[in-house]
Amino acid sequence: MENIKQEILDHTLIITINREKQLNALNSATILELSTALDEAANNAEVKSIILIGAGEKAFVAGADIKEFAHFSAAEGAELSAKGHELLFNKVENMNKPVIAAVRGYALGGGLELAMSAHVRVASDDAKLGLPEVGLGVIPGYGGTQRLAQLVGKGKAMEMIITADMIDAKDAHQWGLVNHVVEPEKLLEKALSIAKRTQRNSPVAINAAMKSVLANYEDGVNGMQEEIKAFGRCFGTEDFKEGTQAFMEKRKPQFPGK
Ligand code: DAK
């Protein structure tokens, strides 16, 4: 992989987007590498959670690679948008393990869209977040119009999108766009500590719970019904037997993840 680095630390896969000189802008090669890494992580039992982070101090990801898409036609744009959703953004959101975005510096355009696809966002206090696409004559094309409104509400999303303004970490936190703000030196530590806390719990239940939360945002799907079905399925899992047994035996559960 030329554009990303991977390291497993204590069952957490840290994926670093590694195009520091280009502020980690997402070109197609990077999107493909991230997609492959996520596929592998989904099937790797050693990996229980995933952190996405950008190389260097200046940016998480400063957007899709403008130099690459500048010459696209309308048809190519639509096709690539659909492919991008499938290859990366929806894949992150639908991962079977928690994905945490650790945002330092710029998270713009496709970069913020990537962070918004993750299940949890932690930012450093020097982060700057925005969807500047309309300033380039396009609109957010990797889910930004949908996920931003889901996270911060319609009014604030509209303002951010049509002004193309960036907001700082403090506003992002207040608006609910990021879960935590920490000093830059503590960013990875904070993301790792959240990852670690998820790892005490049943991986099967976590996956089912994440899918149930997301069901609310799917067209034609009744989230409450999905929750009821997923809840029922939990009763047939080994994790459920272990979790309840461990409680009664006053010990910590050892979830088999089945
Ligand atoms: N793409 C390509 N290169 C980028 C980049 C980007 N998004 N952002 C930064 N770079 C490059 C710069 O060109 C520069 O490269 P060199 O000139 O040194 O070769 C290097 O990174 C350092 O950047 P600056 O010199 O500009 O650094 P500054 O500190 O002065 O400014 C900045 C930092 C973040 C304010 C500035 O770089 C900037 O405004 N960057 C662009 C931010 C932006 O507009 N991002 C959103 C892109 S739009 C699509 C689907 C979705 C999308 C697109 C297509 N299809 C399906 C086709 C999404 C679009 C977006 O994400």
mmCIF file of C-alpha atoms and ligand atoms in Angstrom:
data_model
loop_
_atom_site.group_PDB
_atom_site.id
_atom_site.type_symbol
_atom_site.label_atom_id
_atom_site.label_comp_id
_atom_site.label_asym_id
_atom_site.label_seq_id
_atom_site.Cartn_x
_atom_site.Cartn_y
_atom_site.Cartn_z
ATOM 1 C CA MET A 1 0.000 0.000 0.000
ATOM 2 C CA GLU A 2 1.529 3.328 -1.048
ATOM 3 C CA ASN A 3 -0.957 5.781 0.372
ATOM 4 C CA ILE A 4 -1.881 4.307 3.728
ATOM 5 C CA LYS A 5 -0.036 2.795 6.695
ATOM 6 C CA GLN A 6 -1.475 0.140 8.977
ATOM 7 C CA GLU A 7 -0.556 -0.913 12.485
ATOM 8 C CA ILE A 8 -2.387 -3.111 14.979
ATOM 9 C CA LEU A 9 -2.074 -1.933 18.561
ATOM 10 C CA ASP A 10 -3.886 -3.850 21.266
ATOM 11 C CA HIS A 11 -6.529 -5.198 18.850
ATOM 12 C CA THR A 12 -7.081 -1.765 17.294
ATOM 13 C CA LEU A 13 -6.114 -1.324 13.670
ATOM 14 C CA ILE A 14 -4.743 2.173 13.139
ATOM 15 C CA ILE A 15 -5.050 3.172 9.496
ATOM 16 C CA THR A 16 -3.045 6.291 8.677
ATOM 17 C CA ILE A 17 -3.842 8.123 5.464
ATOM 18 C CA ASN A 18 -0.323 8.859 4.392
ATOM 19 C CA ARG A 19 -0.147 11.615 1.767
ATOM 20 C CA GLU A 20 1.104 14.283 4.093
ATOM 21 C CA LYS A 21 2.498 16.567 1.365
ATOM 22 C CA GLN A 22 -0.936 16.682 -0.280
ATOM 23 C CA LEU A 23 -2.639 17.092 3.097
ATOM 24 C CA ASN A 24 -3.806 13.467 2.796
ATOM 25 C CA ALA A 25 -6.192 14.321 -0.059
ATOM 26 C CA LEU A 26 -8.147 11.281 -1.183
ATOM 27 C CA ASN A 27 -7.214 10.234 -4.708
ATOM 28 C CA SER A 28 -8.694 7.073 -6.238
ATOM 29 C CA ALA A 29 -5.660 4.978 -5.301
ATOM 30 C CA THR A 30 -6.026 5.968 -1.637
ATOM 31 C CA ILE A 31 -9.753 5.219 -1.693
ATOM 32 C CA LEU A 32 -9.009 1.758 -3.136
ATOM 33 C CA GLU A 33 -6.318 1.042 -0.562
ATOM 34 C CA LEU A 34 -8.596 2.114 2.284
ATOM 35 C CA SER A 35 -11.337 -0.080 0.864
ATOM 36 C CA THR A 36 -9.033 -3.100 0.716
ATOM 37 C CA ALA A 37 -7.728 -2.465 4.236
ATOM 38 C CA LEU A 38 -11.292 -2.317 5.568
ATOM 39 C CA ASP A 39 -12.246 -5.561 3.820
ATOM 40 C CA GLU A 40 -9.254 -7.273 5.388
ATOM 41 C CA ALA A 41 -9.962 -5.786 8.814
ATOM 42 C CA ALA A 42 -13.593 -6.930 8.677
ATOM 43 C CA ASN A 43 -12.389 -10.540 8.454
ATOM 44 C CA ASN A 44 -9.393 -10.302 10.775
ATOM 45 C CA ALA A 45 -10.318 -11.661 14.214
ATOM 46 C CA GLU A 46 -7.327 -9.896 15.777
ATOM 47 C CA VAL A 47 -8.851 -6.533 14.849
ATOM 48 C CA LYS A 48 -11.655 -5.468 17.165
ATOM 49 C CA SER A 49 -11.815 -1.764 16.343
ATOM 50 C CA ILE A 50 -10.392 0.634 13.799
ATOM 51 C CA ILE A 51 -8.983 4.158 13.986
ATOM 52 C CA LEU A 52 -8.694 6.363 10.913
ATOM 53 C CA ILE A 53 -6.135 9.150 11.223
ATOM 54 C CA GLY A 54 -4.188 11.433 8.884
ATOM 55 C CA ALA A 55 -0.402 11.621 8.637
ATOM 56 C CA GLY A 56 1.253 14.757 9.970
ATOM 57 C CA GLU A 57 0.008 17.661 11.994
ATOM 58 C CA LYS A 58 -1.804 19.667 9.359
ATOM 59 C CA ALA A 59 -4.665 17.549 8.135
ATOM 60 C CA PHE A 60 -6.865 14.570 8.721
ATOM 61 C CA VAL A 61 -7.844 14.720 5.034
ATOM 62 C CA ALA A 62 -8.152 18.008 3.088
ATOM 63 C CA GLY A 63 -10.761 16.574 0.748
ATOM 64 C CA ALA A 64 -11.021 14.534 -2.383
ATOM 65 C CA ASP A 65 -7.998 15.105 -4.612
ATOM 66 C CA ILE A 66 -9.047 18.203 -6.549
ATOM 67 C CA LYS A 67 -6.195 17.800 -9.033
ATOM 68 C CA GLU A 68 -7.494 14.350 -9.931
ATOM 69 C CA PHE A 69 -11.211 15.097 -10.335
ATOM 70 C CA ALA A 70 -10.850 18.567 -11.911
ATOM 71 C CA HIS A 71 -11.196 17.172 -15.447
ATOM 72 C CA PHE A 72 -14.117 14.777 -14.839
ATOM 73 C CA SER A 73 -17.294 14.988 -16.934
ATOM 74 C CA ALA A 74 -20.791 14.940 -15.350
ATOM 75 C CA ALA A 75 -21.119 11.212 -16.084
ATOM 76 C CA GLU A 76 -17.699 10.409 -14.641
ATOM 77 C CA GLY A 77 -18.504 12.477 -11.548
ATOM 78 C CA ALA A 78 -21.765 10.598 -10.922
ATOM 79 C CA GLU A 79 -20.115 7.228 -11.500
ATOM 80 C CA LEU A 80 -17.209 8.013 -9.225
ATOM 81 C CA SER A 81 -19.478 9.345 -6.540
ATOM 82 C CA ALA A 82 -21.468 6.098 -6.549
ATOM 83 C CA LYS A 83 -18.252 4.023 -6.564
ATOM 84 C CA GLY A 84 -16.794 6.090 -3.732
ATOM 85 C CA HIS A 85 -19.869 5.475 -1.597
ATOM 86 C CA GLU A 86 -19.598 1.754 -2.150
ATOM 87 C CA LEU A 87 -15.826 1.456 -1.877
ATOM 88 C CA LEU A 88 -15.267 3.611 1.138
ATOM 89 C CA PHE A 89 -17.879 5.793 2.781
ATOM 90 C CA ASN A 90 -20.714 3.261 3.108
ATOM 91 C CA LYS A 91 -18.142 0.575 3.848
ATOM 92 C CA VAL A 92 -16.850 2.544 6.835
ATOM 93 C CA GLU A 93 -20.355 3.231 8.105
ATOM 94 C CA ASN A 94 -21.428 -0.401 7.718
ATOM 95 C CA MET A 95 -18.255 -1.948 9.155
ATOM 96 C CA ASN A 96 -18.848 -4.830 11.530
ATOM 97 C CA LYS A 97 -16.435 -3.224 14.060
ATOM 98 C CA PRO A 98 -16.407 0.288 15.504
ATOM 99 C CA VAL A 99 -14.547 2.852 13.412
ATOM 100 C CA ILE A 100 -13.237 5.968 15.156
ATOM 101 C CA ALA A 101 -12.022 8.977 13.186
ATOM 102 C CA ALA A 102 -9.192 10.885 14.888
ATOM 103 C CA VAL A 103 -9.241 14.339 13.328
ATOM 104 C CA ARG A 104 -6.276 16.697 13.524
ATOM 105 C CA GLY A 105 -6.093 19.864 11.419
ATOM 106 C CA TYR A 106 -8.186 20.077 8.267
ATOM 107 C CA ALA A 107 -11.104 17.709 7.667
ATOM 108 C CA LEU A 108 -12.587 19.158 4.514
ATOM 109 C CA GLY A 109 -14.918 17.928 1.816
ATOM 110 C CA GLY A 110 -14.351 14.209 1.301
ATOM 111 C CA GLY A 111 -12.214 14.297 4.466
ATOM 112 C CA LEU A 112 -15.086 15.429 6.643
ATOM 113 C CA GLU A 113 -17.339 13.013 4.766
ATOM 114 C CA LEU A 114 -14.962 10.203 5.687
ATOM 115 C CA ALA A 115 -14.923 11.273 9.340
ATOM 116 C CA MET A 116 -18.729 11.476 9.313
ATOM 117 C CA SER A 117 -18.953 7.908 8.005
ATOM 118 C CA ALA A 118 -17.100 6.700 11.099
ATOM 119 C CA HIS A 119 -19.062 5.708 14.202
ATOM 120 C CA VAL A 120 -17.230 8.071 16.571
ATOM 121 C CA ARG A 121 -15.219 11.244 15.943
ATOM 122 C CA VAL A 122 -12.493 12.639 18.171
ATOM 123 C CA ALA A 123 -10.889 15.954 17.211
ATOM 124 C CA SER A 124 -7.853 17.866 18.348
ATOM 125 C CA ASP A 125 -8.454 21.438 19.417
ATOM 126 C CA ASP A 126 -6.740 22.730 16.257
ATOM 127 C CA ALA A 127 -9.127 20.883 13.915
ATOM 128 C CA LYS A 128 -10.976 22.741 11.181
ATOM 129 C CA LEU A 129 -13.970 21.091 9.609
ATOM 130 C CA GLY A 130 -15.981 22.036 6.568
ATOM 131 C CA LEU A 131 -17.617 21.105 3.300
ATOM 132 C CA PRO A 132 -16.110 23.612 0.840
ATOM 133 C CA GLU A 133 -17.429 21.904 -2.311
ATOM 134 C CA VAL A 134 -19.849 24.627 -3.483
ATOM 135 C CA GLY A 135 -16.852 26.946 -3.651
ATOM 136 C CA LEU A 136 -15.459 24.588 -6.296
ATOM 137 C CA GLY A 137 -18.725 24.367 -8.223
ATOM 138 C CA VAL A 138 -19.730 20.923 -6.967
ATOM 139 C CA ILE A 139 -21.723 19.676 -4.007
ATOM 140 C CA PRO A 140 -20.593 17.250 -1.318
ATOM 141 C CA GLY A 141 -20.645 13.956 -3.208
ATOM 142 C CA TYR A 142 -19.633 11.374 -0.660
ATOM 143 C CA GLY A 143 -22.653 11.516 1.628
ATOM 144 C CA GLY A 144 -21.967 14.952 3.126
ATOM 145 C CA THR A 145 -25.405 16.440 2.465
ATOM 146 C CA GLN A 146 -27.004 13.518 4.267
ATOM 147 C CA ARG A 147 -24.633 12.678 7.108
ATOM 148 C CA LEU A 148 -23.943 16.274 8.126
ATOM 149 C CA ALA A 149 -27.667 16.973 8.490
ATOM 150 C CA GLN A 150 -28.061 13.745 10.470
ATOM 151 C CA LEU A 151 -25.301 14.789 12.864
ATOM 152 C CA VAL A 152 -25.858 18.525 13.336
ATOM 153 C CA GLY A 153 -29.431 19.067 12.109
ATOM 154 C CA LYS A 154 -30.752 20.583 8.900
ATOM 155 C CA GLY A 155 -30.228 24.264 9.728
ATOM 156 C CA LYS A 156 -26.573 24.053 10.705
ATOM 157 C CA ALA A 157 -25.822 21.635 7.862
ATOM 158 C CA MET A 158 -27.398 24.023 5.359
ATOM 159 C CA GLU A 159 -25.326 26.904 6.690
ATOM 160 C CA MET A 160 -22.055 24.969 6.596
ATOM 161 C CA ILE A 161 -22.712 23.660 3.103
ATOM 162 C CA ILE A 162 -23.925 26.850 1.417
ATOM 163 C CA THR A 163 -21.347 29.146 3.035
ATOM 164 C CA ALA A 164 -18.560 26.563 2.530
ATOM 165 C CA ASP A 165 -17.166 27.942 5.809
ATOM 166 C CA MET A 166 -14.980 25.889 8.100
ATOM 167 C CA ILE A 167 -15.855 25.538 11.766
ATOM 168 C CA ASP A 168 -13.381 25.016 14.587
ATOM 169 C CA ALA A 169 -13.255 22.065 16.973
ATOM 170 C CA LYS A 170 -15.120 23.953 19.703
ATOM 171 C CA ASP A 171 -18.140 24.625 17.475
ATOM 172 C CA ALA A 172 -17.932 21.123 16.012
ATOM 173 C CA HIS A 173 -18.148 19.728 19.531
ATOM 174 C CA GLN A 174 -20.982 22.024 20.546
ATOM 175 C CA TRP A 175 -22.898 21.135 17.382
ATOM 176 C CA GLY A 176 -22.447 17.387 17.897
ATOM 177 C CA LEU A 177 -20.230 16.919 14.862
ATOM 178 C CA VAL A 178 -17.412 15.503 16.994
ATOM 179 C CA ASN A 179 -17.770 13.533 20.201
ATOM 180 C CA HIS A 180 -14.644 14.787 21.989
ATOM 181 C CA VAL A 181 -12.041 17.521 21.665
ATOM 182 C CA VAL A 182 -8.568 17.007 23.112
ATOM 183 C CA GLU A 183 -5.091 18.477 22.805
ATOM 184 C CA PRO A 184 -3.320 17.313 19.634
ATOM 185 C CA GLU A 185 -0.828 15.187 21.624
ATOM 186 C CA LYS A 186 -3.712 13.317 23.239
ATOM 187 C CA LEU A 187 -5.676 12.631 20.051
ATOM 188 C CA LEU A 188 -4.559 9.080 19.348
ATOM 189 C CA GLU A 189 -4.571 8.219 23.053
ATOM 190 C CA LYS A 190 -8.203 9.346 23.345
ATOM 191 C CA ALA A 191 -9.240 7.420 20.232
ATOM 192 C CA LEU A 192 -7.439 4.325 21.513
ATOM 193 C CA SER A 193 -9.100 4.599 24.906
ATOM 194 C CA ILE A 194 -12.554 4.684 23.304
ATOM 195 C CA ALA A 195 -11.579 1.713 21.125
ATOM 196 C CA LYS A 196 -10.401 -0.160 24.205
ATOM 197 C CA ARG A 197 -13.654 0.479 26.050
ATOM 198 C CA THR A 198 -15.652 -0.980 23.165
ATOM 199 C CA GLN A 199 -13.476 -4.092 23.302
ATOM 200 C CA ARG A 200 -14.810 -5.098 26.723
ATOM 201 C CA ASN A 201 -18.174 -5.696 25.100
ATOM 202 C CA SER A 202 -19.649 -8.362 22.869
ATOM 203 C CA PRO A 203 -18.495 -7.827 19.263
ATOM 204 C CA VAL A 204 -21.674 -9.498 18.018
ATOM 205 C CA ALA A 205 -23.876 -7.199 20.088
ATOM 206 C CA ILE A 206 -21.860 -4.128 19.071
ATOM 207 C CA ASN A 207 -22.278 -4.982 15.400
ATOM 208 C CA ALA A 208 -26.010 -5.572 15.846
ATOM 209 C CA ALA A 209 -26.426 -2.353 17.843
ATOM 210 C CA MET A 210 -24.571 -0.274 15.241
ATOM 211 C CA LYS A 211 -26.695 -1.761 12.450
ATOM 212 C CA SER A 212 -29.860 -0.983 14.423
ATOM 213 C CA VAL A 213 -28.847 2.644 14.961
ATOM 214 C CA LEU A 214 -28.058 3.003 11.254
ATOM 215 C CA ALA A 215 -31.361 1.385 10.242
ATOM 216 C CA ASN A 216 -33.145 4.586 11.225
ATOM 217 C CA TYR A 217 -31.362 6.406 8.406
ATOM 218 C CA GLU A 218 -32.197 3.905 5.672
ATOM 219 C CA ASP A 219 -35.046 4.605 3.298
ATOM 220 C CA GLY A 220 -38.014 2.308 3.734
ATOM 221 C CA VAL A 221 -36.579 0.601 6.804
ATOM 222 C CA ASN A 222 -38.295 0.738 10.181
ATOM 223 C CA GLY A 223 -35.490 1.168 12.700
ATOM 224 C CA MET A 224 -37.608 0.054 15.641
ATOM 225 C CA GLN A 225 -38.547 -3.180 13.856
ATOM 226 C CA GLU A 226 -34.902 -3.785 12.965
ATOM 227 C CA GLU A 227 -33.965 -3.294 16.596
ATOM 228 C CA ILE A 228 -36.604 -5.788 17.727
ATOM 229 C CA LYS A 229 -35.345 -8.404 15.233
ATOM 230 C CA ALA A 230 -31.687 -7.821 16.125
ATOM 231 C CA PHE A 231 -32.515 -7.967 19.838
ATOM 232 C CA GLY A 232 -34.175 -11.338 19.349
ATOM 233 C CA ARG A 233 -31.193 -12.692 17.403
ATOM 234 C CA CYS A 234 -28.871 -11.797 20.293
ATOM 235 C CA PHE A 235 -30.577 -14.448 22.420
ATOM 236 C CA GLY A 236 -29.254 -17.137 20.089
ATOM 237 C CA THR A 237 -25.614 -16.046 20.338
ATOM 238 C CA GLU A 238 -22.785 -17.503 22.393
ATOM 239 C CA ASP A 239 -21.893 -13.965 23.436
ATOM 240 C CA PHE A 240 -25.300 -13.565 25.093
ATOM 241 C CA LYS A 241 -24.877 -16.837 26.983
ATOM 242 C CA GLU A 242 -21.388 -15.798 28.108
ATOM 243 C CA GLY A 243 -22.435 -12.242 29.041
ATOM 244 C CA THR A 244 -25.341 -13.333 31.218
ATOM 245 C CA GLN A 245 -23.430 -16.302 32.690
ATOM 246 C CA ALA A 246 -20.481 -14.079 33.598
ATOM 247 C CA PHE A 247 -22.831 -11.632 35.326
ATOM 248 C CA MET A 248 -24.309 -14.413 37.459
ATOM 249 C CA GLU A 249 -20.880 -15.811 38.270
ATOM 250 C CA LYS A 250 -19.657 -12.309 39.187
ATOM 251 C CA ARG A 251 -16.777 -12.386 36.723
ATOM 252 C CA LYS A 252 -15.768 -10.471 33.604
ATOM 253 C CA PRO A 253 -17.142 -11.966 30.391
ATOM 254 C CA GLN A 254 -14.849 -13.549 27.808
ATOM 255 C CA PHE A 255 -16.882 -13.074 24.658
ATOM 256 C CA PRO A 256 -16.225 -15.621 21.915
ATOM 257 C CA GLY A 257 -17.585 -13.166 19.333
ATOM 258 C CA LYS A 258 -20.159 -15.625 18.017
HETATM 259 N N1 DAK B 1 -6.707 18.014 -3.348
HETATM 260 C C1 DAK B 1 -5.476 18.008 -3.881
HETATM 261 N N2 DAK B 1 -4.415 18.601 -3.329
HETATM 262 C C2 DAK B 1 -4.612 19.264 -2.186
HETATM 263 C C3 DAK B 1 -5.872 19.326 -1.548
HETATM 264 C C4 DAK B 1 -6.964 18.656 -2.184
HETATM 265 N N3 DAK B 1 -8.185 18.612 -1.653
HETATM 266 N N4 DAK B 1 -5.750 20.069 -0.440
HETATM 267 C C5 DAK B 1 -4.471 20.432 -0.365
HETATM 268 N N5 DAK B 1 -3.781 19.951 -1.411
HETATM 269 C C6 DAK B 1 -2.356 20.129 -1.709
HETATM 270 C C7 DAK B 1 -2.067 21.528 -2.231
HETATM 271 O O1 DAK B 1 -2.360 21.603 -3.602
HETATM 272 C C8 DAK B 1 -0.595 21.626 -1.942
HETATM 273 O O2 DAK B 1 0.109 20.864 -2.921
HETATM 274 P P1 DAK B 1 1.400 21.468 -3.688
HETATM 275 O O3 DAK B 1 0.905 22.708 -4.350
HETATM 276 O O4 DAK B 1 2.374 21.734 -2.579
HETATM 277 O O5 DAK B 1 1.782 20.371 -4.618
HETATM 278 C C9 DAK B 1 -0.450 20.882 -0.601
HETATM 279 O O6 DAK B 1 -1.596 20.050 -0.518
HETATM 280 C C10 DAK B 1 -0.434 21.806 0.603
HETATM 281 O O7 DAK B 1 -1.583 22.628 0.535
HETATM 282 P P2 DAK B 1 -1.541 24.227 0.618
HETATM 283 O O8 DAK B 1 -0.211 24.733 0.148
HETATM 284 O O9 DAK B 1 -2.759 24.749 -0.055
HETATM 285 O O10 DAK B 1 -1.623 24.425 2.195
HETATM 286 P P3 DAK B 1 -2.217 25.681 2.951
HETATM 287 O O11 DAK B 1 -1.838 25.501 4.371
HETATM 288 O O12 DAK B 1 -1.844 26.961 2.273
HETATM 289 O O13 DAK B 1 -3.803 25.545 2.819
HETATM 290 C C11 DAK B 1 -5.905 24.319 2.825
HETATM 291 C C12 DAK B 1 -4.474 24.448 3.405
HETATM 292 C C13 DAK B 1 -6.519 23.051 3.373
HETATM 293 C C14 DAK B 1 -6.740 25.512 3.327
HETATM 294 C C15 DAK B 1 -5.821 24.347 1.285
HETATM 295 O O14 DAK B 1 -4.881 23.352 0.872
HETATM 296 C C16 DAK B 1 -7.122 24.038 0.639
HETATM 297 O O15 DAK B 1 -8.006 24.891 0.542
HETATM 298 N N6 DAK B 1 -7.244 22.797 0.125
HETATM 299 C C17 DAK B 1 -8.419 22.376 -0.592
HETATM 300 C C18 DAK B 1 -9.524 22.145 0.385
HETATM 301 C C19 DAK B 1 -10.788 21.738 -0.316
HETATM 302 O O16 DAK B 1 -11.400 22.529 -1.041
HETATM 303 N N7 DAK B 1 -11.150 20.513 -0.067
HETATM 304 C C20 DAK B 1 -12.401 19.983 -0.505
HETATM 305 C C21 DAK B 1 -12.202 19.393 -1.836
HETATM 306 S S1 DAK B 1 -13.739 19.072 -2.551
HETATM 307 C C22 DAK B 1 -16.352 13.352 -6.062
HETATM 308 C C23 DAK B 1 -16.976 13.107 -4.892
HETATM 309 C C24 DAK B 1 -16.712 13.903 -3.822
HETATM 310 C C25 DAK B 1 -15.857 14.947 -3.954
HETATM 311 C C26 DAK B 1 -15.277 15.180 -5.162
HETATM 312 C C27 DAK B 1 -15.512 14.407 -6.208
HETATM 313 N N8 DAK B 1 -16.584 12.586 -7.225
HETATM 314 C C28 DAK B 1 -17.332 11.384 -7.030
HETATM 315 C C29 DAK B 1 -15.874 12.789 -8.389
HETATM 316 C C30 DAK B 1 -15.506 15.752 -2.848
HETATM 317 C C31 DAK B 1 -14.903 16.897 -3.113
HETATM 318 C C32 DAK B 1 -14.066 17.514 -2.145
HETATM 319 O O17 DAK B 1 -13.583 16.941 -1.193
#
